[in-house]
Coordinates of C-alpha atoms and ligand atoms in Angstrom, one line a residue:
M648 CA 24.3 -48.9 22.1
P649 CA 28.0 -49.4 22.6
G650 CA 29.2 -46.1 21.7
T651 CA 27.0 -44.2 24.2
E652 CA 27.9 -46.5 26.7
L653 CA 31.3 -45.0 26.7
F654 CA 30.5 -41.4 26.3
G655 CA 32.9 -39.4 28.6
A656 CA 36.0 -37.1 29.3
E657 CA 37.6 -38.0 25.8
E658 CA 34.4 -36.8 24.0
R659 CA 34.2 -33.6 26.0
K660 CA 37.9 -32.7 25.5
E661 CA 37.4 -32.8 21.8
V662 CA 34.2 -30.8 22.0
N663 CA 35.8 -28.2 24.3
D664 CA 38.4 -27.7 21.6
V665 CA 35.9 -26.6 19.3
L666 CA 34.0 -24.5 22.0
E667 CA 37.3 -22.7 22.8
T668 CA 37.5 -21.3 19.3
G669 CA 34.0 -21.1 18.6
I670 CA 34.9 -22.4 15.0
M671 CA 32.2 -24.8 14.5
I672 CA 32.5 -25.1 10.7
R673 CA 35.0 -27.5 9.0
Y674 CA 36.2 -25.0 6.4
T675 CA 37.5 -21.4 6.5
N676 CA 38.8 -19.3 9.6
D677 CA 42.0 -21.4 9.7
H678 CA 43.9 -18.8 11.4
L679 CA 41.4 -18.7 14.5
R680 CA 40.9 -22.6 14.8
N681 CA 44.0 -23.2 17.1
N682 CA 45.2 -25.9 14.7
H683 CA 41.8 -28.0 15.4
F684 CA 40.3 -29.7 12.4
K685 CA 38.1 -32.2 13.9
A686 CA 36.2 -33.4 10.8
R687 CA 39.8 -34.0 9.0
D688 CA 40.9 -35.8 12.2
F689 CA 37.5 -38.0 12.3
E690 CA 38.2 -38.8 8.7
A691 CA 41.7 -39.7 9.2
E692 CA 41.0 -42.0 12.1
V693 CA 38.2 -43.7 9.9
C694 CA 41.0 -44.2 7.1
K695 CA 43.2 -45.6 9.7
Q696 CA 40.8 -48.1 11.2
T697 CA 39.3 -49.1 7.8
G698 CA 42.2 -49.1 5.6
A699 CA 40.3 -46.7 3.2
K700 CA 42.3 -44.4 1.2
Y701 CA 39.7 -41.7 1.3
A702 CA 37.0 -40.9 4.1
H703 CA 34.8 -38.2 3.9
A704 CA 32.4 -37.0 7.0
V705 CA 29.1 -35.7 6.5
S706 CA 26.0 -34.8 8.5
S707 CA 24.5 -38.1 8.7
G708 CA 24.5 -41.9 7.6
S709 CA 21.6 -41.1 5.3
T710 CA 23.3 -38.2 3.6
A711 CA 26.6 -40.7 3.5
I712 CA 24.6 -43.0 1.4
A713 CA 22.9 -40.3 -0.8
T714 CA 26.4 -39.0 -1.6
A715 CA 27.9 -42.4 -2.3
L716 CA 25.1 -43.2 -4.7
A717 CA 25.5 -39.9 -6.7
A718 CA 29.2 -40.0 -6.5
A719 CA 29.0 -43.6 -8.0
G720 CA 27.1 -42.2 -10.8
I721 CA 23.6 -43.5 -9.8
G722 CA 20.7 -41.3 -10.8
A723 CA 17.3 -40.8 -12.3
G724 CA 15.9 -43.7 -13.9
D725 CA 18.4 -46.2 -12.9
E726 CA 17.3 -49.5 -11.2
V727 CA 19.1 -50.1 -8.1
I728 CA 18.8 -53.5 -6.4
V729 CA 18.0 -53.2 -2.7
P730 CA 17.2 -55.3 0.2
P731 CA 13.8 -55.4 1.9
F732 CA 15.5 -55.4 5.2
T733 CA 17.4 -52.3 6.0
F734 CA 16.8 -48.9 7.7
I735 CA 14.3 -47.1 5.5
A736 CA 17.2 -44.5 4.7
T737 CA 18.7 -46.8 2.1
I738 CA 15.5 -46.9 0.0
E739 CA 15.1 -43.2 0.5
A740 CA 18.3 -42.5 -0.6
V741 CA 18.0 -44.5 -3.9
L742 CA 14.5 -42.7 -4.5
F743 CA 15.8 -39.1 -3.7
V744 CA 18.8 -39.5 -6.2
G745 CA 16.0 -40.2 -8.6
A746 CA 16.7 -43.9 -9.1
L747 CA 14.4 -46.7 -8.9
P748 CA 14.5 -49.4 -6.0
V749 CA 14.3 -53.1 -7.2
F750 CA 13.7 -55.5 -4.0
A751 CA 15.7 -58.8 -4.0
E752 CA 16.0 -61.6 -1.6
L753 CA 18.2 -61.9 1.3
D754 CA 19.5 -65.1 3.2
E755 CA 20.5 -66.1 6.5
T756 CA 23.3 -63.7 6.5
L757 CA 20.7 -61.0 6.8
C758 CA 21.8 -59.3 3.7
L759 CA 21.2 -59.6 -0.1
S760 CA 22.4 -63.0 -1.3
A761 CA 24.4 -63.3 -4.6
E762 CA 21.5 -65.6 -5.9
G763 CA 18.7 -62.8 -4.9
I764 CA 20.8 -60.2 -6.8
K765 CA 21.2 -62.3 -9.9
K766 CA 17.4 -63.1 -10.1
A767 CA 16.6 -59.3 -9.8
I768 CA 18.9 -58.1 -12.6
T769 CA 17.1 -56.6 -15.7
S770 CA 18.4 -54.7 -18.8
K771 CA 18.1 -51.5 -16.6
T772 CA 19.8 -52.4 -13.7
K773 CA 22.6 -49.9 -12.9
G774 CA 23.9 -51.2 -9.5
V775 CA 23.3 -52.7 -6.2
C776 CA 22.9 -50.9 -2.9
L777 CA 24.1 -53.6 -0.5
V778 CA 23.4 -53.2 3.1
H779 CA 25.4 -54.8 5.7
M780 CA 22.9 -55.6 8.3
C781 CA 22.9 -56.1 12.2
G782 CA 26.6 -55.4 12.6
G783 CA 27.7 -58.2 10.3
M784 CA 28.6 -58.5 6.4
A785 CA 27.3 -59.8 3.5
D786 CA 28.8 -62.8 1.7
M787 CA 31.0 -60.8 -0.5
D788 CA 33.0 -63.4 -2.7
P789 CA 30.0 -64.7 -4.6
I790 CA 28.3 -61.2 -4.6
M791 CA 31.3 -59.7 -6.1
A792 CA 31.3 -62.5 -8.9
V793 CA 27.6 -61.5 -9.7
I794 CA 28.8 -57.6 -9.7
K795 CA 31.7 -58.4 -12.0
E796 CA 29.9 -60.7 -14.3
H797 CA 27.0 -58.3 -14.9
K798 CA 29.3 -55.2 -14.8
L799 CA 27.0 -53.5 -12.0
T800 CA 27.9 -50.5 -9.8
L801 CA 28.2 -51.5 -6.2
V802 CA 27.6 -49.0 -3.4
E803 CA 27.4 -50.4 0.2
D804 CA 25.3 -49.1 2.7
A805 CA 27.2 -50.2 5.9
G806 CA 25.1 -47.8 8.2
Q807 CA 25.3 -50.3 11.2
A808 CA 28.4 -52.0 10.4
Y809 CA 31.4 -49.9 11.3
G810 CA 34.2 -52.0 12.4
S811 CA 33.0 -55.1 10.2
S812 CA 35.3 -56.6 7.6
Y813 CA 35.1 -59.6 5.2
K814 CA 38.3 -61.6 4.8
G815 CA 40.6 -58.5 5.7
T816 CA 38.9 -55.9 3.9
S817 CA 36.4 -53.5 5.6
V818 CA 32.8 -53.4 4.6
G819 CA 32.4 -50.1 2.4
L820 CA 35.5 -50.8 0.3
F821 CA 34.2 -53.5 -2.0
G822 CA 32.4 -51.2 -4.5
K823 CA 32.7 -47.7 -5.6
A824 CA 31.8 -46.1 -2.3
G825 CA 30.5 -47.1 1.1
S826 CA 28.8 -45.2 4.0
F827 CA 28.7 -45.5 7.7
S828 CA 26.3 -43.9 10.2
F829 CA 27.3 -42.4 13.3
D830 CA 23.9 -41.8 14.5
F831 CA 23.0 -42.1 18.4
F832 CA 22.3 -45.9 18.0
K833 CA 25.6 -47.3 16.3
I834 CA 28.8 -48.7 17.7
A835 CA 30.3 -45.1 17.8
T836 CA 28.2 -41.9 17.7
A837 CA 28.6 -38.4 16.6
G838 CA 25.3 -37.4 17.7
E839 CA 24.4 -37.3 14.3
G840 CA 27.0 -38.1 11.4
G841 CA 28.1 -40.1 8.7
V842 CA 31.2 -41.0 6.9
L843 CA 31.7 -42.3 3.2
I844 CA 34.7 -44.2 2.3
T845 CA 36.1 -45.1 -0.9
N846 CA 39.5 -46.3 -2.6
D847 CA 38.8 -44.4 -5.8
E848 CA 40.0 -40.9 -5.7
A849 CA 37.6 -39.5 -8.5
T850 CA 34.7 -40.9 -6.6
Y851 CA 36.1 -39.4 -3.3
K852 CA 36.5 -36.0 -5.2
I853 CA 32.9 -36.0 -6.3
A854 CA 31.7 -36.8 -2.9
D855 CA 33.8 -34.0 -1.3
V856 CA 32.4 -31.3 -3.7
Y857 CA 28.7 -32.8 -3.9
S858 CA 28.4 -32.6 -0.3
D859 CA 29.3 -29.0 -0.2
H860 CA 27.2 -27.0 -2.8
G861 CA 29.8 -28.0 -5.3
H862 CA 32.7 -26.4 -3.7
D863 CA 35.9 -27.6 -5.1
H864 CA 38.1 -26.9 -1.9
I865 CA 41.1 -25.7 -3.4
G866 CA 42.9 -22.7 -2.1
T867 CA 42.3 -20.8 1.0
N868 CA 39.6 -18.3 -0.2
R869 CA 36.1 -20.0 0.1
G870 CA 34.4 -17.3 -1.7
M871 CA 36.6 -17.6 -4.6
E872 CA 36.4 -21.3 -5.1
N873 CA 35.3 -22.9 -8.2
H874 CA 32.2 -25.1 -8.3
P875 CA 32.6 -28.0 -10.7
L876 CA 29.1 -29.7 -10.1
L877 CA 25.9 -28.8 -8.5
G878 CA 25.7 -30.2 -4.9
F879 CA 24.0 -29.6 -1.7
N880 CA 24.9 -29.0 2.1
Y881 CA 25.5 -32.2 3.8
R882 CA 28.2 -31.0 5.9
I883 CA 29.1 -32.3 9.3
S884 CA 29.7 -29.6 12.1
E885 CA 33.0 -29.5 13.9
L886 CA 31.1 -30.0 17.0
H887 CA 29.6 -33.4 15.8
A888 CA 32.9 -34.5 14.1
A889 CA 34.7 -33.8 17.5
V890 CA 32.4 -36.4 19.2
G891 CA 32.6 -38.8 16.4
L892 CA 36.6 -38.6 16.6
A893 CA 36.6 -39.5 20.3
Q894 CA 34.0 -42.2 20.0
T895 CA 35.6 -43.9 16.8
R896 CA 39.0 -44.2 18.7
K897 CA 37.0 -46.4 21.0
V898 CA 35.9 -48.7 18.4
P899 CA 38.9 -51.1 18.6
F900 CA 38.2 -51.4 22.3
I901 CA 34.4 -51.8 22.0
R902 CA 34.7 -54.3 19.0
K903 CA 36.9 -56.7 21.0
K904 CA 34.3 -56.6 24.0
N905 CA 31.5 -57.1 21.8
Q906 CA 33.1 -60.1 20.1
E907 CA 33.9 -61.5 23.6
H908 CA 30.4 -61.0 24.8
K909 CA 28.7 -62.4 21.5
A910 CA 31.1 -65.6 21.9
F911 CA 30.0 -66.0 25.3
L912 CA 26.2 -65.6 24.6
T913 CA 26.5 -67.8 21.5
K914 CA 28.1 -70.6 23.6
A915 CA 25.7 -70.2 26.5
L916 CA 22.6 -70.6 24.0
S917 CA 24.0 -73.0 21.4
S918 CA 22.7 -76.1 23.3
T919 CA 19.3 -74.9 23.8
P920 CA 16.7 -76.7 21.1
G921 CA 15.3 -74.4 18.7
I922 CA 17.9 -71.7 18.7
Q923 CA 20.1 -71.1 15.5
F924 CA 22.1 -68.1 14.7
A925 CA 22.2 -66.0 11.7
K926 CA 25.2 -66.5 9.3
V927 CA 28.4 -64.5 10.2
C928 CA 30.5 -65.1 6.9
D929 CA 33.7 -63.8 8.6
P930 CA 33.5 -64.1 12.6
A931 CA 36.9 -62.6 13.0
G932 CA 35.5 -59.5 11.1
D933 CA 32.3 -59.1 13.0
S934 CA 31.8 -55.9 14.7
A935 CA 29.3 -57.9 16.9
T936 CA 26.9 -55.2 17.9
F937 CA 24.2 -57.9 17.6
L938 CA 23.5 -61.5 18.7
N939 CA 21.1 -62.6 15.9
I940 CA 19.0 -65.6 16.7
L941 CA 16.9 -67.4 14.4
L942 CA 13.9 -69.5 16.0
P943 CA 12.4 -72.5 13.7
D944 CA 9.7 -70.3 12.2
T945 CA 7.8 -67.0 12.4
E946 CA 5.0 -68.2 14.8
A947 CA 7.7 -69.6 17.2
A948 CA 9.6 -66.2 17.1
K949 CA 6.3 -64.3 17.7
R950 CA 5.6 -66.7 20.7
C951 CA 9.0 -66.0 21.9
V952 CA 8.9 -62.4 21.7
D953 CA 5.5 -62.6 23.8
E954 CA 7.2 -64.7 26.4
M955 CA 10.4 -62.2 26.6
N956 CA 7.8 -59.3 26.8
K957 CA 5.9 -61.1 29.8
A958 CA 9.2 -61.9 31.6
G959 CA 10.6 -58.3 31.0
V960 CA 13.5 -59.4 29.0
G961 CA 14.5 -56.2 27.2
G962 CA 17.3 -55.0 24.8
F963 CA 16.0 -57.0 21.6
N964 CA 14.6 -56.0 18.4
Y965 CA 11.9 -58.1 16.5
W966 CA 12.2 -56.4 13.3
F967 CA 9.6 -58.3 11.5
L968 CA 6.6 -56.7 13.4
N969 CA 7.7 -53.9 15.6
M970 CA 10.6 -52.1 14.1
Y971 CA 11.0 -49.7 11.0
H972 CA 13.5 -51.7 9.1
F973 CA 11.4 -54.4 7.2
V974 CA 9.4 -53.8 3.9
N975 CA 6.2 -55.1 5.6
Q976 CA 5.9 -52.0 7.6
W977 CA 6.8 -49.5 4.7
D978 CA 3.2 -48.7 3.8
H979 CA 4.1 -44.9 2.8
L980 CA 6.5 -46.5 0.2
K981 CA 3.8 -48.9 -1.1
E982 CA 1.2 -46.1 -1.4
M983 CA 4.1 -43.8 -2.8
R984 CA 3.2 -41.0 -0.3
T985 CA 5.5 -38.4 -0.8
A986 CA 5.8 -34.7 0.1
S987 CA 6.5 -33.6 -3.6
R988 CA 6.7 -35.7 -6.8
L989 CA 9.8 -38.0 -7.2
P990 CA 11.1 -39.2 -10.5
I991 CA 9.8 -42.8 -9.7
E992 CA 6.4 -41.4 -9.8
I993 CA 6.9 -40.0 -13.4
T994 CA 8.8 -42.9 -14.9
G995 CA 6.9 -45.5 -12.9
A996 CA 8.1 -48.1 -10.4
P997 CA 10.0 -51.1 -11.6
Q998 CA 8.0 -53.5 -9.2
D999 CA 4.5 -53.3 -7.7
Y1000 CA 5.7 -52.6 -4.1
K1001 CA 2.4 -53.8 -2.7
K1002 CA 3.0 -57.2 -4.3
L1003 CA 6.3 -58.1 -3.8
S1004 CA 7.1 -61.7 -3.5
L1005 CA 10.0 -62.2 -1.3
P1006 CA 9.3 -65.7 0.7
K1007 CA 12.9 -66.0 1.7
S1008 CA 13.3 -62.7 3.1
Q1009 CA 9.8 -63.0 4.8
E1010 CA 10.9 -66.3 6.3
V1011 CA 14.3 -65.3 7.7
V1012 CA 13.3 -61.9 9.0
G1013 CA 10.2 -63.5 10.6
R1014 CA 12.5 -65.9 12.5
L1015 CA 14.9 -63.2 13.6
I1016 CA 15.2 -61.8 17.1
S1017 CA 18.3 -59.4 17.5
F1018 CA 19.8 -58.7 20.8
G1019 CA 22.0 -55.4 21.1
I1020 CA 25.3 -56.5 22.6
R1021 CA 26.6 -54.2 25.4
C1022 CA 30.4 -53.8 25.8
T1023 CA 30.1 -53.0 29.5
W1024 CA 28.0 -56.3 30.4
T1025 CA 29.6 -58.4 33.3
E1026 CA 29.7 -62.2 33.1
A1027 CA 26.9 -62.6 35.5
E1028 CA 24.8 -60.2 33.5
M1029 CA 25.4 -62.2 30.3
T1030 CA 24.7 -65.5 32.2
T1031 CA 21.2 -64.3 33.6
L1032 CA 20.2 -63.0 30.2
A1033 CA 21.3 -66.3 28.5
S1034 CA 19.3 -68.4 30.9
R1035 CA 16.2 -66.0 30.6
I1036 CA 16.4 -66.2 26.6
A1037 CA 16.7 -69.8 26.8
A1038 CA 13.7 -70.2 29.1
C1039 CA 11.6 -67.9 26.9
V1040 CA 12.6 -69.9 23.7
T1041 CA 11.8 -73.3 25.5
K1042 CA 8.4 -72.0 26.6
A1043 CA 7.7 -70.8 23.2
L1044 CA 8.5 -74.0 21.5
S1045 CA 6.6 -76.0 24.2
S1046 CA 3.3 -73.8 23.8
V1047 CA 3.0 -75.2 20.2
H1048 CA 1.2 -78.2 21.9
A1049 CA -0.5 -76.3 24.7
Ligands
PLP529 C1 21.4 -46.0 10.7 C2 21.4 -46.3 9.4 C3 21.4 -45.5 8.3 C4 21.1 -44.0 8.4 O1 22.0 -43.3 9.2 P1 21.5 -42.0 10.0 O2 22.8 -41.5 10.4 O3 20.5 -42.1 11.0 O4 21.0 -40.9 8.9 C5 21.3 -45.8 7.0 N1 21.6 -47.2 6.8 C6 21.5 -48.2 7.8 C7 21.7 -49.6 7.5 C8 21.5 -47.7 9.0 O5 21.5 -48.7 10.0

């Protein structure tokens, strides 16, 4: 949780600016806010760091991806290709705009592969909701070739990849719109918050309007604004934006430290037999929030997890079994347990989610153990961690014959 590691005076200062005026909403009361516009400043900082022309802050990464899908024109009945390994918010966002998730295969990048996307395309496919997982990035060149060939709409859920780029372009800028999360577990946190980015003015304008009940934000009298579209309230508060602003300013530092620490651990572990690493398509563009190791197979990974639990090695995620990020755990989706009826329950699902055949994704996620990188680690701590990981892997692999 790098962002939360560095919570301090800078965050308190930004929050206090808001508390001193009491204007906690981003709109209205401009004469009372002592010139503090935290949501706007947060957006400007995200634009500066990502190179996006437009950024729009909202209440969460989930509402950011929902807004991105809507602004990209994805809605009822549209088939949207999604990965089976992501935070469930991606799938919920697709369902709740009325669209129909179609699961496709990922590869050792931990993201959808171009090949996986291609195989999942049908005549009803409208777009792809690509997720940049575990702090890294998808393999964009081949993916963009498929997107262009089939004229698909690309939306990127970069919920956990703020600070990542591919060949110089920030994740989130390859398609119509992209989203980031600034929840408590991300590289920078707003407490709760999300930001949508795009280079397309029309998409930005829809997002801006949609996430605030259709307000067009023209003029200075909110009550008299026009409402070109129906929308909803996905606004971020000034208090959250203030924290997000202070935290985001720290990302270049965090990212640099993360990269150094990831390189250190990678080097320390690379000579251990049985350890491979997930593919990072552009190491220079890695936000490096996770060190993702791949064991030879699922059984070896499970044994390694047991060894690490026995040895008290913490700070890792084994998504395949015990986290809420892999399709195997999504029983509510498979049984379509919903609070109230969704469009997919009327039109029918494009796949039987109980019988998905995704052998490659099962294999890769089964082998994957992810360690959260801390930007405050000392060299001694990393040396100890690496030797403990190596010992557990070695034990797990030798116990095959036990
Ligand atoms: C964290 C995350 C989200 C959701 O963000 P919230 O801010 O918690 O709503 C969406 N997608 C991915 C890939 C995430 O990791």
